Short mmCIF file of C-alpha atoms and ligand atoms in Angstrom, two decimals:
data_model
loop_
_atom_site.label_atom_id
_atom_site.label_comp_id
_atom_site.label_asym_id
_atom_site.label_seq_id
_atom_site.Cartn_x
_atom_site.Cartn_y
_atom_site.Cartn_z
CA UNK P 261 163.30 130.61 118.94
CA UNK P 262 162.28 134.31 119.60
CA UNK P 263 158.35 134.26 119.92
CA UNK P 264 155.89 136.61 120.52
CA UNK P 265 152.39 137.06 122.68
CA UNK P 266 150.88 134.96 120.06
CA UNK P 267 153.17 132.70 119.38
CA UNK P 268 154.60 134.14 115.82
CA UNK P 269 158.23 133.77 115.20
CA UNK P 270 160.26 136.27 114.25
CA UNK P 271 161.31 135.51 110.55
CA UNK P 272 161.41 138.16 108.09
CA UNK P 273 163.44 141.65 108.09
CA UNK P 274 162.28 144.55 106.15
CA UNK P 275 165.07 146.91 105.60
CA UNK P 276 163.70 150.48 104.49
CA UNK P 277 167.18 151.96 103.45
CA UNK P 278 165.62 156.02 102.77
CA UNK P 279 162.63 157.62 103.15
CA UNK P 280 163.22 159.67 100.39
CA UNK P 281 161.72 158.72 96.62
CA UNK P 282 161.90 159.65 93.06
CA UNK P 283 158.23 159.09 92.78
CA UNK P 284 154.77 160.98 94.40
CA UNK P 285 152.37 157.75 94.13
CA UNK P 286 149.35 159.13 95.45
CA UNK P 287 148.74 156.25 97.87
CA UNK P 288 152.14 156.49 99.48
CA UNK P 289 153.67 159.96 99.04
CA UNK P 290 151.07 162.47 97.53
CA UNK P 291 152.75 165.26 95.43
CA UNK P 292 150.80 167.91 97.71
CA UNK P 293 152.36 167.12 100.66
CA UNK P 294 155.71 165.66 99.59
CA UNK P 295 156.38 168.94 97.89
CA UNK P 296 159.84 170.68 97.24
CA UNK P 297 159.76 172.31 100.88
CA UNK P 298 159.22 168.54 102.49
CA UNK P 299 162.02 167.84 105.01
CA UNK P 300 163.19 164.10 104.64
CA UNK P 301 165.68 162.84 106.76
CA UNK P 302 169.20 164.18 107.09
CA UNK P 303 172.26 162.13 106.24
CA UNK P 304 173.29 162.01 109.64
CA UNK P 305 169.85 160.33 111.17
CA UNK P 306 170.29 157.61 108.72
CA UNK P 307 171.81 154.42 109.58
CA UNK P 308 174.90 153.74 108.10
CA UNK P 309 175.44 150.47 106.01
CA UNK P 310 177.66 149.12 108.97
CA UNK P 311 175.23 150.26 111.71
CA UNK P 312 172.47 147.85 109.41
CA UNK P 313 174.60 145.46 109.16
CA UNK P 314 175.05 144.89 112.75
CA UNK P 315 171.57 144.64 113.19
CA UNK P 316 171.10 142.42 110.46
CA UNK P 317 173.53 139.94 112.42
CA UNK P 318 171.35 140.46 115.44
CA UNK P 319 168.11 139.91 114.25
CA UNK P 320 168.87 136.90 111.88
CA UNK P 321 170.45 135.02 115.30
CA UNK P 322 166.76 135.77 116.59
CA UNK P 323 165.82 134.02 113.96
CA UNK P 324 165.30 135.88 110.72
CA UNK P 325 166.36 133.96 107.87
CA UNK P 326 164.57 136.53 104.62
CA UNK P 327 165.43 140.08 104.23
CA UNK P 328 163.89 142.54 101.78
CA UNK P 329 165.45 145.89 101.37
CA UNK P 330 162.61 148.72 101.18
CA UNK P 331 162.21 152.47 101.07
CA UNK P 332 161.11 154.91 100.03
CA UNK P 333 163.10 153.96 97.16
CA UNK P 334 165.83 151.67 97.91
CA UNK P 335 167.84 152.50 94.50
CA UNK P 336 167.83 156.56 94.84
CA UNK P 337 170.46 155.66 98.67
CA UNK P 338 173.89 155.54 97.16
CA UNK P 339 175.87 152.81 96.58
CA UNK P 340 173.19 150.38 98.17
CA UNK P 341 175.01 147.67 96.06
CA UNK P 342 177.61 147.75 98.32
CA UNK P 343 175.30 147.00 101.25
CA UNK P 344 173.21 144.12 99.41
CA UNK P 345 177.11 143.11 99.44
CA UNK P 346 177.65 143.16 103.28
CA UNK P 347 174.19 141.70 103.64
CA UNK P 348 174.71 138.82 101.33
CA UNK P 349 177.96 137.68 103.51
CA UNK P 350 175.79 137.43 106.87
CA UNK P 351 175.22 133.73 107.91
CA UNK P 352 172.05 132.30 108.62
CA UNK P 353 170.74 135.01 105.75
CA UNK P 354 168.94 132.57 103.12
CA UNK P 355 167.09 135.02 100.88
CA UNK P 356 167.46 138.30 100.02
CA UNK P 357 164.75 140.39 97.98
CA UNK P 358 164.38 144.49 97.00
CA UNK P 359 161.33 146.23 96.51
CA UNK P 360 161.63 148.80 93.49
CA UNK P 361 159.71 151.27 91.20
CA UNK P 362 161.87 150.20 88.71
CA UNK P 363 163.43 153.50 87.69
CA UNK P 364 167.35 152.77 88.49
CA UNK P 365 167.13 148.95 87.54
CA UNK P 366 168.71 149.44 83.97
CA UNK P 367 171.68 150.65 85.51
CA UNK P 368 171.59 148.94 88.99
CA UNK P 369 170.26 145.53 88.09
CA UNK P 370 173.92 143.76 87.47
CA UNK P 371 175.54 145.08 90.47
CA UNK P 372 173.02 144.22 92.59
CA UNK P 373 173.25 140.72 91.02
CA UNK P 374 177.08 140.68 91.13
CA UNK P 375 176.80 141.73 94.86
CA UNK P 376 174.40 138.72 96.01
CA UNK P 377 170.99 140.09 95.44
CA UNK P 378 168.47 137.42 94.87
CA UNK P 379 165.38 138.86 93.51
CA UNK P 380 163.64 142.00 92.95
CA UNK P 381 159.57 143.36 92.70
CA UNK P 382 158.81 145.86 90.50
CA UNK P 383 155.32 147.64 91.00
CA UNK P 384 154.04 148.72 88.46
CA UNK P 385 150.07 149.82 89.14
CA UNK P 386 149.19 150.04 85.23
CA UNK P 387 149.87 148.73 81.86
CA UNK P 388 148.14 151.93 80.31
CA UNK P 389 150.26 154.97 80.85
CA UNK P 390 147.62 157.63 82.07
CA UNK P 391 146.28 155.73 84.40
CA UNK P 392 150.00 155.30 85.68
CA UNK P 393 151.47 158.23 85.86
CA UNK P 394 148.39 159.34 86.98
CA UNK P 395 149.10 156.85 90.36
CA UNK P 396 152.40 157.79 90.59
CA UNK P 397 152.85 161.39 90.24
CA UNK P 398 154.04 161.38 87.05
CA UNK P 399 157.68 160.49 87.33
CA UNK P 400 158.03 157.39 85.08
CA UNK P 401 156.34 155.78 82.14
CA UNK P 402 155.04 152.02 81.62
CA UNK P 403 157.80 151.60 79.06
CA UNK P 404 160.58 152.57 81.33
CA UNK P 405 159.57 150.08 84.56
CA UNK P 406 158.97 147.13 82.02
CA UNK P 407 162.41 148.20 80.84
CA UNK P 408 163.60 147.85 84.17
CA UNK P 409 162.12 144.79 84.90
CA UNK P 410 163.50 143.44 81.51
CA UNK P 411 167.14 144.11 83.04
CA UNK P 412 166.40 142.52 86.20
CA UNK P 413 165.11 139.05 84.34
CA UNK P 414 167.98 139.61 82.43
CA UNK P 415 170.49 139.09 84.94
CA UNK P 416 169.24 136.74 86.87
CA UNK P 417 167.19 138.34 89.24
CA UNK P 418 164.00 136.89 88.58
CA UNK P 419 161.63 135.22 88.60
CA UNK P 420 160.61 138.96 89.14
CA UNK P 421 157.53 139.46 90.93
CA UNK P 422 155.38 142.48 90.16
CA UNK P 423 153.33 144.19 93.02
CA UNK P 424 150.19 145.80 91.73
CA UNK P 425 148.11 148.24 94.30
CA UNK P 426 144.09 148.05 93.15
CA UNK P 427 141.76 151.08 93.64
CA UNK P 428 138.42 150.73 92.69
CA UNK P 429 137.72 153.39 89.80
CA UNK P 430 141.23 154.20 89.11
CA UNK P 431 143.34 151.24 87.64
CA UNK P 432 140.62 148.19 88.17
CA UNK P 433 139.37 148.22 84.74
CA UNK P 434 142.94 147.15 83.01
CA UNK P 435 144.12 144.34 85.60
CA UNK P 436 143.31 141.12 83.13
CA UNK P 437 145.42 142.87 80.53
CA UNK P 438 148.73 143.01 83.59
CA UNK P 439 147.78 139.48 84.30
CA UNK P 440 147.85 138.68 80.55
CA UNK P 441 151.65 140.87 80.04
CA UNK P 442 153.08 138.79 83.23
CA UNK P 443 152.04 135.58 82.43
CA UNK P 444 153.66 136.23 78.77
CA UNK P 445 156.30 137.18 80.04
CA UNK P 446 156.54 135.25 83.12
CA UNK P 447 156.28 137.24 85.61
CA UNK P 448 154.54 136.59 88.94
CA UNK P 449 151.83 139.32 89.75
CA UNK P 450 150.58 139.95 92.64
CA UNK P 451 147.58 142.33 93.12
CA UNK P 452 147.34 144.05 96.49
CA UNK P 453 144.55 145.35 98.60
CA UNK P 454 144.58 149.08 99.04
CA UNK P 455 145.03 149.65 102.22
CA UNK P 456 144.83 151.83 105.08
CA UNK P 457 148.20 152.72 105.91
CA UNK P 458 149.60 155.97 107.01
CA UNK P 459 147.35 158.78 108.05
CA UNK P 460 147.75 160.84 104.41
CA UNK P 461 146.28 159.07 101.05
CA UNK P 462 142.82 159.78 102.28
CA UNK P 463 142.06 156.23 102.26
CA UNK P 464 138.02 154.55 102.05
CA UNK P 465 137.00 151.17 102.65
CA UNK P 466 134.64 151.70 99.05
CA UNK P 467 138.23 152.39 97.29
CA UNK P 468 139.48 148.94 98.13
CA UNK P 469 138.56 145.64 95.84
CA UNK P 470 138.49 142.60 97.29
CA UNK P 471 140.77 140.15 96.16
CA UNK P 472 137.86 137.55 95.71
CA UNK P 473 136.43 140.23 93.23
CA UNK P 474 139.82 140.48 91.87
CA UNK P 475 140.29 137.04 91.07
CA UNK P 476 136.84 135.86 89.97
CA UNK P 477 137.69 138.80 87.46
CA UNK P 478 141.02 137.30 85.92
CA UNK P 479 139.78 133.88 86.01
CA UNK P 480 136.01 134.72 83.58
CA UNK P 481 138.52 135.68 80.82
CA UNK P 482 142.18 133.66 81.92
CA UNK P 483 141.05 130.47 84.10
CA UNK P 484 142.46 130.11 88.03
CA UNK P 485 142.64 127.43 90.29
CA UNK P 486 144.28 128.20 93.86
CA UNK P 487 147.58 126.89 94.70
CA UNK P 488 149.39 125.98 98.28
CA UNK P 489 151.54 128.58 100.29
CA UNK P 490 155.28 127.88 99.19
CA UNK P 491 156.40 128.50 103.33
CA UNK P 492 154.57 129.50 106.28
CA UNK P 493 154.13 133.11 106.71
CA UNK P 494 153.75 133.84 103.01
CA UNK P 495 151.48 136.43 102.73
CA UNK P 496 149.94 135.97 99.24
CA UNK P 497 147.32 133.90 97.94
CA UNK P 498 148.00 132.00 95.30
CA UNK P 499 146.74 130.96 92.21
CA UNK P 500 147.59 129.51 89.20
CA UNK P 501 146.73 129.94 85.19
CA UNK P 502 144.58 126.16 84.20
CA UNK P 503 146.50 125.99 81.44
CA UNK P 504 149.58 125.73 83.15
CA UNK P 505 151.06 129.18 82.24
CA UNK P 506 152.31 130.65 85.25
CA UNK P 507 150.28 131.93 88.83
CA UNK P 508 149.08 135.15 90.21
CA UNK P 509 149.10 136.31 94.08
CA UNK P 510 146.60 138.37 95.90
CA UNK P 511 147.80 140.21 99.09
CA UNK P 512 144.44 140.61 101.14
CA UNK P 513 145.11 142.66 104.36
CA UNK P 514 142.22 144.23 104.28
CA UNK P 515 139.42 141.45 103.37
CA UNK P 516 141.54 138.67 104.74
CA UNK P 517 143.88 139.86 107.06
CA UNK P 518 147.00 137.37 107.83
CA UNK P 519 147.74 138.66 111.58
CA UNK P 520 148.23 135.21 112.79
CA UNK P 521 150.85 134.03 110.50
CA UNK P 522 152.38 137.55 111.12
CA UNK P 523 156.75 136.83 111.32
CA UNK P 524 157.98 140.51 109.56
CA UNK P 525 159.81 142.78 111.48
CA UNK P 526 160.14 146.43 110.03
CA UNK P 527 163.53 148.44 110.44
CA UNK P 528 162.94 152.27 109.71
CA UNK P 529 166.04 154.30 107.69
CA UNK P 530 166.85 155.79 111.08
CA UNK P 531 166.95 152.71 112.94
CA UNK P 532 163.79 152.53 114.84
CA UNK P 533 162.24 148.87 114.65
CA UNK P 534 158.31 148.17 113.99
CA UNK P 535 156.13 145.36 115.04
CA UNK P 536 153.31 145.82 112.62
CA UNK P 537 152.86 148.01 109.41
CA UNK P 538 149.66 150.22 111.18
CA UNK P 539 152.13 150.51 114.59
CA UNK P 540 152.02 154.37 115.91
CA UNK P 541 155.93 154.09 117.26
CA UNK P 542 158.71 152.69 116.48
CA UNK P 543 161.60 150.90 119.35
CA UNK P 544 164.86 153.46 118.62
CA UNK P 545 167.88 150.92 118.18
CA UNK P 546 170.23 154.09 116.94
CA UNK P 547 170.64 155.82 120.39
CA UNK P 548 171.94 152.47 121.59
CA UNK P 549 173.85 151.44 118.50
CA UNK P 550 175.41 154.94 118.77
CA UNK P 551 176.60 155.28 122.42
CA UNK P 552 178.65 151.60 122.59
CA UNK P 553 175.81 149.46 123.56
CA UNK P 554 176.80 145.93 123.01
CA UNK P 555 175.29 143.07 120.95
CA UNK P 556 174.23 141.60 123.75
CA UNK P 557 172.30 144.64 125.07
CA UNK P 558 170.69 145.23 121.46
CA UNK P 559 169.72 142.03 121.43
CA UNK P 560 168.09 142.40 124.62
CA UNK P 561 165.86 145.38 123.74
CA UNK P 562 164.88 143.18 120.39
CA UNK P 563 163.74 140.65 122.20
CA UNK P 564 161.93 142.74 124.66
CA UNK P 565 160.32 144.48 121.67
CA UNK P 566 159.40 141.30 119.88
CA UNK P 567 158.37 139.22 122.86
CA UNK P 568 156.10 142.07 123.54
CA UNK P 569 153.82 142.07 120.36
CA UNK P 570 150.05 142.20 120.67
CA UNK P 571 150.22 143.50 116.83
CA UNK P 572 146.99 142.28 114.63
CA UNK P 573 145.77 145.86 113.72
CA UNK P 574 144.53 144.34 110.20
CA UNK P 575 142.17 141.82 112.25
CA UNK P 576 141.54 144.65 114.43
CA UNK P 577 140.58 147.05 111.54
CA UNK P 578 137.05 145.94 111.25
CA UNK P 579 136.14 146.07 114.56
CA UNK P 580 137.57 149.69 115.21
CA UNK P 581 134.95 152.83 114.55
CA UNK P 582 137.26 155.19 113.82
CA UNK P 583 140.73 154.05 111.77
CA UNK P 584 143.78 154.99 114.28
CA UNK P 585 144.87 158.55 113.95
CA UNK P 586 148.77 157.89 114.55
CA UNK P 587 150.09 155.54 112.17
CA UNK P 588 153.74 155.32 110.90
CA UNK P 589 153.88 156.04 107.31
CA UNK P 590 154.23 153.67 104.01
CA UNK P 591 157.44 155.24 102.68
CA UNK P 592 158.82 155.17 106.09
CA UNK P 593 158.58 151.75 106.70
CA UNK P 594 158.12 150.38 103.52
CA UNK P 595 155.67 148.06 102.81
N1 SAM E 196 159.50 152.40 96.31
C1 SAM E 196 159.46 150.99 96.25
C2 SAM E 196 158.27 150.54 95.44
O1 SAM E 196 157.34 151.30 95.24
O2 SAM E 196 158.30 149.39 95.01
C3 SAM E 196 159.47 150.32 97.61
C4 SAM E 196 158.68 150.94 98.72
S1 SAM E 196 156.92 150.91 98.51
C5 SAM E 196 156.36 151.72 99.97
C6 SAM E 196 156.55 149.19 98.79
C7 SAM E 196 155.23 148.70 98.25
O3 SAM E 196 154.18 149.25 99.01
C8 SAM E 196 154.96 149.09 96.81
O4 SAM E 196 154.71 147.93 96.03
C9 SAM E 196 153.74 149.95 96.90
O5 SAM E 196 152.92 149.81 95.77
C10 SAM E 196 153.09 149.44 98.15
N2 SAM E 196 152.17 150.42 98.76
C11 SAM E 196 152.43 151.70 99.07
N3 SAM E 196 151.34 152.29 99.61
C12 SAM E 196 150.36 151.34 99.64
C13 SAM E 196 148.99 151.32 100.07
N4 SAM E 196 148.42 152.39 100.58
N5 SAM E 196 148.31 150.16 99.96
C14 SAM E 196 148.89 149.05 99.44
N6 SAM E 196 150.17 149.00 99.03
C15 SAM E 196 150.89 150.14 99.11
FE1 SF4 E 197 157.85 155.81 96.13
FE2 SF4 E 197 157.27 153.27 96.29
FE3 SF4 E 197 155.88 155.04 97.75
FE4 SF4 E 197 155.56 154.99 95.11
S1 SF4 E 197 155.06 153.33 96.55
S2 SF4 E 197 155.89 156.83 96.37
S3 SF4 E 197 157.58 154.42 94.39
S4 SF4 E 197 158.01 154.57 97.98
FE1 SF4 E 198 151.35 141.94 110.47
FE2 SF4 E 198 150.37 144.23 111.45
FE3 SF4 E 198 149.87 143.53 108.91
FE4 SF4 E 198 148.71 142.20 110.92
S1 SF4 E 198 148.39 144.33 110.40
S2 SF4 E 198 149.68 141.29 109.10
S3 SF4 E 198 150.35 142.25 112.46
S4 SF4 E 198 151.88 144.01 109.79
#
């Protein structure tokens, strides 16, 4: 099995499919600098479904076994149904999840059942609708991403997992009343760090809560107890309701980082692959893919790349004076 410097396998594939998105959350893509005039990638730099797909088969022989398909917003590339389809008929592949704002699921959520599509998460950073659009640029409402998560438990494509970004002063006040709505509804929430990605959302350290000051919050008014990991390399912490009603996840790169049990490898919309969310540069697997390398000689570079990786920036973070200046970006890679 592929390993790296520090012994972590290689197990998960992100698949960011575009780096273009319907919404201007101010954490990922602010409004004021993803404006009208903001050149995304063209067409022609994107990899085709065929070109993933052939890396897909690569990578899971490496070892990958879970893929999650990414963006920017996965549901604005065209026809991505078709490639949850290709995906879906790759051996070794045993789980395949999108990450979504929710906006297309209404009319997306059956074909991308129908073409193999395991689960989705939704985010969704608010139940109160200011304090939403506000985070997300005002593209959406609350109504319209619980309707989309309603068609996604509808067919099938739960148990849906919600991913909920905290910042301190902006949507920290209403997070008892999401974990209330999920487990209603039974939904899995998961409330993540703010973090430090990318060089534009401005981040601070005081806009982060820490997930132990997220939890101890939930559990005064809806009592926790912590649960197990459900596989190694899962990057949540877990928790569930003491009456029995369901669990909660916190994702805490920053206060807790996970480096060590570290197994996701990131593949860009134009085909460049990342060892680490915070990595400056990507490895370009297009130029090869593009001028007849084999399988064999993609495979090498993977390998090379993989075998290589000293990644463990959020360990790292606390240590460093300065945060990195070069970073790749969140809708780039995709979470
Ligand atoms: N557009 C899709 C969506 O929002 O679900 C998929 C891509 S988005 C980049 C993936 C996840 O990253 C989302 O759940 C989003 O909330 C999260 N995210 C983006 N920027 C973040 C940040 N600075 N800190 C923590 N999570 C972030
Ligand atoms: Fe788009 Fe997702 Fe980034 Fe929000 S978090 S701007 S929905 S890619
Ligand atoms: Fe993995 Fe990099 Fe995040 Fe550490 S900082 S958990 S190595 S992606």
């Amino acid at each position: 099995m592929l390993k790296d410097t520090f012994n972590r396998p290689l197990r998960d594939l992100r698949i960011s499919v575009t780096d273009r998105c319907n919404f201007r959350c101010t954490y990922c893509m602010p409004a004021e600098i993803f404006g009208e005039g903001y050149k995304f990638l063209p067409r022609e730099q994107l990899l085709t479904f065929e070109e993933i797909e052939r890396l897909v088969r690569i990578i899971v022989r490496l070892g990958a076994v879970k893929l999650r398909l990414t963006g920017g917003e996965p549901l604005v590339r065209q026809d991505i149904e078709q490639l949850v389809a290709m995906l879906a008929e790759v051996e070794g592949v045993e789980d395949m999840a999108l990450t979504t704002n929710a906006f297309f699921l209404p009319q997306k959520a059956q074909l991308l059942r129908d073409a193999g599509l395991q689960r989705v998460t939704v985010s969704l950073d608010s139940l109160d609708d200011a304090v939403f659009q506000r985070m997300n640029g005002s593209r959406s409402s609350v109504q319209k991403v619980l309707e989309g998560i309603a068609a996604a438990d509808a067919v099938g494509l739960g148990p849906v997992k919600i991913n909920t970004v905290v910042q301190r002063g902006v949507n920290d006040h209403m997070l008892v009343d999401l974990a209330r709505y999920c487990k209603d509804h039974g939904y899995i929430v998961r409330f993540i760090e703010y973090m430090d990605v990318g060089t534009m959302n401005g981040w601070r350290m005081d806009d982060v809560v820490p997930a132990d000051e997220i939890v101890a919050r939930i559990d005064a008014e809806l009592p926790l107890e912590p649960i197990g990991k459900n596989y190694h390399g899962e990057v949540a912490r877990r928790y569930r309701f003491r009456d029995g009603g369901g669990e909660i996840g916190l994702i805490t790169s920053v206060t807790k980082p996970f480096c060590g049990s570290c197994t996701r490898m990131r593949l860009s919309p134009e085909g460049q692959i990342f060892t680490c969310l915070f990595a400056a540069q990507g490895t370009d697997l297009r130029e090869p893919l593009r001028s007849g390398a084999s399988d064999d000689d993609i495979e090498q570079i993977i390998r090379h790349t993989w075998g290589a990786r000293i990644d463990r920036y959020s360990e790292e973070r606390s240590e460093l004076t300065e945060p990195r200046d070069k970073k790749v970006e969140m809708y780039h890679i995709g979470g």
